[in-house]
Every structure is written in structure tokens, then in C-alpha cells.
Amino acid sequence: MTDYPYWEDVKEGDELPPLTKRPTTRQLVRYAGVSGDFYEIHYDKEFAISTGLPGVILHGALNSAFLGQLVIDWMGPRGVLKKLGCQYRGMSKPGDVLTCKGVVTKKRLQDGEGLVDCEVWVEDQTGRKFTPGWATAALPVRAAT
Amino acid sequence: MPDAAPDVESLRKRFLGQISPPEVMEVEKGHVIAFAKAIDDPNPLWNDEAQARQSHLGGMVAPPTFLRAARTQRLEDLPPDFPYTRLLDGGSEWEYFEAVRPGDRITAVNRIADIFSRAGSLGPMIFVVSETTYTNQFGRVAATQKNTSIRY
């Protein structure tokens, strides 16, 4: 079993293990189905181009889901995700190789909870960080266990 | 795409503070698993009941962005005379208070919190910030989401 970090193990500047995603048009169709977001820019190339886009693009919220996985894979099942946010500053498309990354920016104890703030983001194969974000996780505190 | 600078003040007067009708979603285990597969996240907490029962959560829960599937009235449902028909997602901020589990009954209500305009690469753009509150069957807020939609 993987050893997940306790709050005491984490320090500012720590990097989260990166997560790679290779989205496909098929994935966008699946995501449209389960999320109920059937806006055609995510699977109909002609429609996407007619709205001024270069082609089909990912649902922003799919990138957000990837960032959620990044943080949860790192903190493990005993951690609790408190906040997750991101901005979609640029687009990503099927065929891109996306890497989700994160770094610990702050840790604090608040009302007995071991909180860790992280800067997180998604970048593409060119290194462009098109989805900057942030997360707050509550990690288990060793002193309290 | 409208050419003139948008009349943001009239949009603000008309839409700001507008609250959507409540949207109720029964959280189904099969839906949670299908969602997890669609986002390509193999975490057993949202894929495998037997494994999830071994965790301190005692069973499966929904992944963090699952509540996107509660489709409250969103901008694409605004009246057809809304001057911008094209839509992009500008970003999302989630805050979590309670786990969402299969069997939960979630009521989502959406409120338009801000409207402003900005020039963008695709022409004049209207930014609409909405706040959605997701309340479970016990009357407790499970999560909130602040979402920015961009219309152009």
C-alpha cells in the first residue's frame, strides 16, 4: 500500500507527483454524456469552427476533474479536499498530452485540521500552463492519531 | 458575434441576483462510476464499492467535480434574446463541506452573482459569475461552486 503523507510530512515547496492525461474525442463524448454538458464545441468540429474556435476543445471542467485527481492521488483516502479552483485561460484539444502538476505553497493548523494549500495547474506538451488553479487539502495529523 | 460594446448595465439589471429553480439529482452509483470512467480516474473510492468499504469513508463517494452533473439552469438556458450566444467556461471554484454518496438526494440552486464585460481575442465578451449551492437530503450544504461563464 502506498504511504500517503501526514500533515507533518509535508513542507512548503514540495511538488505533487505529476499526473499525465491523454484526452481523446471519445473521452469528450463520454464526459458530455455523464456530465450532461452537450455543448457541440466539445465533439462537433464544424460547429466548433463556426464559433471561432480552431476545432473541438476539452470541457473546462474536465481539466478541473484532472486537477482534483492530482491532489487526491497525492493525499490519499484519508485526506479531505476542502477547496479546488482553476481558471480556463486557454484551450486544450484531443490529442494533447496534458500534465497536471502542483506545489505546496502553505501549511497551517486550523481548528485541529492540518491544512495544506497548493498551487496546481495543467500544462500541455509545449509547457503552456493553460489552467492555473489552487487547492486546499486537509491531511491527517500524526499528533492527533 | 455582436460588434457594439455590450450594454452591461442593462444585463446586470435584468439578470443579477437571478436564482434558478432548484434542480434535484439523485446520486446513483452507476452514474458515479460512469463519471469516474469518463474523467479517467481509477480511484476505488468512486469505482469499486468493495474496496471503498475498506476505507474510513465506509463506501463509495462521488469524485470532486461530480456535482457538475446536476444541471441547474445555466447560461445556455437564458432567454434567446440574450445578446451573446456563444459560450466558453472561464473557470470554477469549489468548496467542499460533506462527502456526496450514492443514494444522496442533492438539490442545486444557482444564483447569478456578477456580470461584467471585457475585450477578448474573440471579440467583446460578457463574463457571468454564478454561484451554485448543493444541499443534501439532510439540509446540509455538501458543496458550493462558483463558476465563470464567458459569452461572446
PDB file of C-alpha atoms in Angstrom, chain B:
ATOM      1  CA  MET B   1     -20.955  37.966 -32.732  1.00  0.00           C
ATOM      2  CA  PRO B   2     -22.255  41.397 -31.615  1.00  0.00           C
ATOM      3  CA  ASP B   3     -19.976  44.221 -32.733  1.00  0.00           C
ATOM      4  CA  ALA B   4     -21.096  47.034 -30.450  1.00  0.00           C
ATOM      5  CA  ALA B   5     -19.828  47.301 -26.904  1.00  0.00           C
ATOM      6  CA  PRO B   6     -22.258  45.322 -24.781  1.00  0.00           C
ATOM      7  CA  ASP B   7     -24.776  47.145 -22.621  1.00  0.00           C
ATOM      8  CA  VAL B   8     -23.625  45.519 -19.414  1.00  0.00           C
ATOM      9  CA  GLU B   9     -25.714  47.738 -17.162  1.00  0.00           C
ATOM     10  CA  SER B  10     -28.986  46.533 -18.655  1.00  0.00           C
ATOM     11  CA  LEU B  11     -27.812  42.909 -18.417  1.00  0.00           C
ATOM     12  CA  ARG B  12     -26.889  43.445 -14.782  1.00  0.00           C
ATOM     13  CA  LYS B  13     -30.280  44.983 -14.036  1.00  0.00           C
ATOM     14  CA  ARG B  14     -32.047  42.106 -15.668  1.00  0.00           C
ATOM     15  CA  PHE B  15     -30.038  39.088 -14.504  1.00  0.00           C
ATOM     16  CA  LEU B  16     -28.044  39.926 -11.381  1.00  0.00           C
ATOM     17  CA  GLY B  17     -29.287  38.023  -8.347  1.00  0.00           C
ATOM     18  CA  GLN B  18     -31.468  35.801 -10.501  1.00  0.00           C
ATOM     19  CA  ILE B  19     -31.971  32.485  -8.754  1.00  0.00           C
ATOM     20  CA  SER B  20     -32.598  29.302 -10.705  1.00  0.00           C
ATOM     21  CA  PRO B  21     -35.378  26.881  -9.890  1.00  0.00           C
ATOM     22  CA  PRO B  22     -33.987  24.065  -7.710  1.00  0.00           C
ATOM     23  CA  GLU B  23     -32.619  21.107  -9.646  1.00  0.00           C
ATOM     24  CA  VAL B  24     -32.804  17.786  -7.818  1.00  0.00           C
ATOM     25  CA  MET B  25     -30.355  14.990  -8.578  1.00  0.00           C
ATOM     26  CA  GLU B  26     -30.499  11.519  -7.085  1.00  0.00           C
ATOM     27  CA  VAL B  27     -26.895  10.365  -6.886  1.00  0.00           C
ATOM     28  CA  GLU B  28     -26.736   6.907  -8.435  1.00  0.00           C
ATOM     29  CA  LYS B  29     -23.799   4.565  -8.016  1.00  0.00           C
ATOM     30  CA  GLY B  30     -23.729   3.652 -11.704  1.00  0.00           C
ATOM     31  CA  HIS B  31     -23.614   7.336 -12.618  1.00  0.00           C
ATOM     32  CA  VAL B  32     -20.709   7.927 -10.220  1.00  0.00           C
ATOM     33  CA  ILE B  33     -18.776   5.025 -11.767  1.00  0.00           C
ATOM     34  CA  ALA B  34     -19.546   6.205 -15.311  1.00  0.00           C
ATOM     35  CA  PHE B  35     -18.398   9.704 -14.352  1.00  0.00           C
ATOM     36  CA  ALA B  36     -15.159   8.337 -12.880  1.00  0.00           C
ATOM     37  CA  LYS B  37     -14.502   6.364 -16.062  1.00  0.00           C
ATOM     38  CA  ALA B  38     -15.208   9.419 -18.234  1.00  0.00           C
ATOM     39  CA  ILE B  39     -12.667  11.524 -16.342  1.00  0.00           C
ATOM     40  CA  ASP B  40     -10.265   8.543 -16.409  1.00  0.00           C
ATOM     41  CA  ASP B  41      -9.849   8.420 -12.626  1.00  0.00           C
ATOM     42  CA  PRO B  42      -9.393   4.851 -11.313  1.00  0.00           C
ATOM     43  CA  ASN B  43      -9.604   5.770  -7.606  1.00  0.00           C
ATOM     44  CA  PRO B  44     -11.517   2.907  -5.903  1.00  0.00           C
ATOM     45  CA  LEU B  45     -13.477   5.447  -3.835  1.00  0.00           C
ATOM     46  CA  TRP B  46     -15.502   6.261  -6.967  1.00  0.00           C
ATOM     47  CA  ASN B  47     -15.132   2.974  -8.830  1.00  0.00           C
ATOM     48  CA  ASP B  48     -15.323  -0.003  -6.500  1.00  0.00           C
ATOM     49  CA  GLU B  49     -17.759  -0.462  -3.637  1.00  0.00           C
ATOM     50  CA  ALA B  50     -15.941  -3.458  -2.149  1.00  0.00           C
ATOM     51  CA  GLN B  51     -12.647  -1.576  -1.905  1.00  0.00           C
ATOM     52  CA  ALA B  52     -14.284   1.687  -0.853  1.00  0.00           C
ATOM     53  CA  ARG B  53     -15.917  -0.112   2.079  1.00  0.00           C
ATOM     54  CA  GLN B  54     -12.462  -0.907   3.422  1.00  0.00           C
ATOM     55  CA  SER B  55     -11.668   2.818   3.575  1.00  0.00           C
ATOM     56  CA  HIS B  56     -12.544   5.042   6.525  1.00  0.00           C
ATOM     57  CA  LEU B  57     -15.339   6.537   4.364  1.00  0.00           C
ATOM     58  CA  GLY B  58     -17.148   3.209   4.610  1.00  0.00           C
ATOM     59  CA  GLY B  59     -18.271   3.147   0.992  1.00  0.00           C
ATOM     60  CA  MET B  60     -18.194   4.830  -2.361  1.00  0.00           C
ATOM     61  CA  VAL B  61     -18.374   8.602  -2.689  1.00  0.00           C
ATOM     62  CA  ALA B  62     -18.538  10.917  -5.695  1.00  0.00           C
ATOM     63  CA  PRO B  63     -15.346  12.476  -7.127  1.00  0.00           C
ATOM     64  CA  PRO B  64     -14.899  16.215  -6.508  1.00  0.00           C
ATOM     65  CA  THR B  65     -16.340  17.580  -9.728  1.00  0.00           C
ATOM     66  CA  PHE B  66     -19.205  15.076 -10.000  1.00  0.00           C
ATOM     67  CA  LEU B  67     -21.804  17.675  -8.999  1.00  0.00           C
ATOM     68  CA  ARG B  68     -21.287  19.346 -12.376  1.00  0.00           C
ATOM     69  CA  ALA B  69     -23.777  16.726 -13.487  1.00  0.00           C
ATOM     70  CA  ALA B  70     -26.553  18.493 -11.543  1.00  0.00           C
ATOM     71  CA  ARG B  71     -27.592  20.704 -14.423  1.00  0.00           C
ATOM     72  CA  THR B  72     -29.047  23.790 -12.840  1.00  0.00           C
ATOM     73  CA  GLN B  73     -30.374  26.442 -15.141  1.00  0.00           C
ATOM     74  CA  ARG B  74     -27.235  27.706 -16.765  1.00  0.00           C
ATOM     75  CA  LEU B  75     -26.412  30.428 -19.192  1.00  0.00           C
ATOM     76  CA  GLU B  76     -27.214  28.308 -22.183  1.00  0.00           C
ATOM     77  CA  ASP B  77     -30.763  28.311 -20.858  1.00  0.00           C
ATOM     78  CA  LEU B  78     -31.033  32.087 -20.609  1.00  0.00           C
ATOM     79  CA  PRO B  79     -33.668  33.719 -22.826  1.00  0.00           C
ATOM     80  CA  PRO B  80     -32.962  33.511 -26.569  1.00  0.00           C
ATOM     81  CA  ASP B  81     -32.673  37.294 -26.789  1.00  0.00           C
ATOM     82  CA  PHE B  82     -29.580  37.276 -24.556  1.00  0.00           C
ATOM     83  CA  PRO B  83     -27.194  39.102 -26.885  1.00  0.00           C
ATOM     84  CA  TYR B  84     -24.362  36.567 -26.897  1.00  0.00           C
ATOM     85  CA  THR B  85     -25.000  33.016 -27.985  1.00  0.00           C
ATOM     86  CA  ARG B  86     -21.508  31.534 -27.882  1.00  0.00           C
ATOM     87  CA  LEU B  87     -20.226  30.182 -24.643  1.00  0.00           C
ATOM     88  CA  LEU B  88     -16.932  29.288 -23.013  1.00  0.00           C
ATOM     89  CA  ASP B  89     -16.226  28.122 -19.483  1.00  0.00           C
ATOM     90  CA  GLY B  90     -13.967  30.594 -17.670  1.00  0.00           C
ATOM     91  CA  GLY B  91     -13.251  28.634 -14.525  1.00  0.00           C
ATOM     92  CA  SER B  92     -14.624  27.069 -11.396  1.00  0.00           C
ATOM     93  CA  GLU B  93     -14.079  27.326  -7.655  1.00  0.00           C
ATOM     94  CA  TRP B  94     -15.346  24.506  -5.464  1.00  0.00           C
ATOM     95  CA  GLU B  95     -15.675  24.399  -1.741  1.00  0.00           C
ATOM     96  CA  TYR B  96     -16.492  21.071  -0.086  1.00  0.00           C
ATOM     97  CA  PHE B  97     -18.250  20.519   3.203  1.00  0.00           C
ATOM     98  CA  GLU B  98     -19.565  16.974   3.149  1.00  0.00           C
ATOM     99  CA  ALA B  99     -18.978  13.841   1.069  1.00  0.00           C
ATOM    100  CA  VAL B 100     -21.532  13.085  -1.645  1.00  0.00           C
ATOM    101  CA  ARG B 101     -22.573   9.431  -1.614  1.00  0.00           C
ATOM    102  CA  PRO B 102     -24.649   7.215  -3.873  1.00  0.00           C
ATOM    103  CA  GLY B 103     -28.212   7.423  -2.566  1.00  0.00           C
ATOM    104  CA  ASP B 104     -27.910  11.116  -1.711  1.00  0.00           C
ATOM    105  CA  ARG B 105     -30.520  13.499  -2.997  1.00  0.00           C
ATOM    106  CA  ILE B 106     -28.814  16.745  -3.955  1.00  0.00           C
ATOM    107  CA  THR B 107     -30.678  19.978  -4.591  1.00  0.00           C
ATOM    108  CA  ALA B 108     -28.749  22.510  -6.640  1.00  0.00           C
ATOM    109  CA  VAL B 109     -29.651  26.184  -6.779  1.00  0.00           C
ATOM    110  CA  ASN B 110     -27.794  28.646  -8.916  1.00  0.00           C
ATOM    111  CA  ARG B 111     -27.575  32.418  -8.366  1.00  0.00           C
ATOM    112  CA  ILE B 112     -26.088  34.940 -10.780  1.00  0.00           C
ATOM    113  CA  ALA B 113     -23.569  36.869  -8.696  1.00  0.00           C
ATOM    114  CA  ASP B 114     -21.810  39.148 -11.173  1.00  0.00           C
ATOM    115  CA  ILE B 115     -21.850  40.244 -14.803  1.00  0.00           C
ATOM    116  CA  PHE B 116     -19.098  42.256 -16.451  1.00  0.00           C
ATOM    117  CA  SER B 117     -17.565  42.709 -19.888  1.00  0.00           C
ATOM    118  CA  ARG B 118     -14.053  42.540 -21.255  1.00  0.00           C
ATOM    119  CA  ALA B 119     -12.495  42.665 -24.682  1.00  0.00           C
ATOM    120  CA  GLY B 120     -11.198  39.231 -25.639  1.00  0.00           C
ATOM    121  CA  SER B 121      -9.403  37.600 -28.526  1.00  0.00           C
ATOM    122  CA  LEU B 122     -12.769  36.512 -29.951  1.00  0.00           C
ATOM    123  CA  GLY B 123     -14.351  39.991 -29.651  1.00  0.00           C
ATOM    124  CA  PRO B 124     -16.297  41.649 -26.827  1.00  0.00           C
ATOM    125  CA  MET B 125     -17.066  39.131 -24.109  1.00  0.00           C
ATOM    126  CA  ILE B 126     -19.574  39.052 -21.283  1.00  0.00           C
ATOM    127  CA  PHE B 127     -18.446  37.320 -18.102  1.00  0.00           C
ATOM    128  CA  VAL B 128     -21.189  35.877 -15.921  1.00  0.00           C
ATOM    129  CA  VAL B 129     -20.294  34.628 -12.449  1.00  0.00           C
ATOM    130  CA  SER B 130     -22.767  32.217 -10.913  1.00  0.00           C
ATOM    131  CA  GLU B 131     -22.750  30.534  -7.525  1.00  0.00           C
ATOM    132  CA  THR B 132     -24.310  27.137  -7.119  1.00  0.00           C
ATOM    133  CA  THR B 133     -25.170  25.649  -3.741  1.00  0.00           C
ATOM    134  CA  TYR B 134     -25.581  21.865  -3.497  1.00  0.00           C
ATOM    135  CA  THR B 135     -27.655  20.802  -0.497  1.00  0.00           C
ATOM    136  CA  ASN B 136     -28.166  17.169   0.513  1.00  0.00           C
ATOM    137  CA  GLN B 137     -31.289  15.427   1.790  1.00  0.00           C
ATOM    138  CA  PHE B 138     -30.324  16.297   5.379  1.00  0.00           C
ATOM    139  CA  GLY B 139     -30.495  20.001   4.589  1.00  0.00           C
ATOM    140  CA  ARG B 140     -26.711  20.351   4.809  1.00  0.00           C
ATOM    141  CA  VAL B 141     -24.660  22.094   2.158  1.00  0.00           C
ATOM    142  CA  ALA B 142     -22.385  19.457   0.626  1.00  0.00           C
ATOM    143  CA  ALA B 143     -20.544  21.826  -1.716  1.00  0.00           C
ATOM    144  CA  THR B 144     -20.638  25.175  -3.427  1.00  0.00           C
ATOM    145  CA  GLN B 145     -19.334  26.019  -6.858  1.00  0.00           C
ATOM    146  CA  LYS B 146     -18.565  29.480  -8.210  1.00  0.00           C
ATOM    147  CA  ASN B 147     -18.410  29.293 -11.973  1.00  0.00           C
ATOM    148  CA  THR B 148     -17.479  31.924 -14.531  1.00  0.00           C
ATOM    149  CA  SER B 149     -19.111  31.624 -17.951  1.00  0.00           C
ATOM    150  CA  ILE B 150     -17.926  33.669 -20.880  1.00  0.00           C
ATOM    151  CA  ARG B 151     -20.376  34.584 -23.615  1.00  0.00           C
ATOM    152  CA  TYR B 152     -19.279  36.096 -26.875  1.00  0.00           C
TER     153      TYR B 152
END
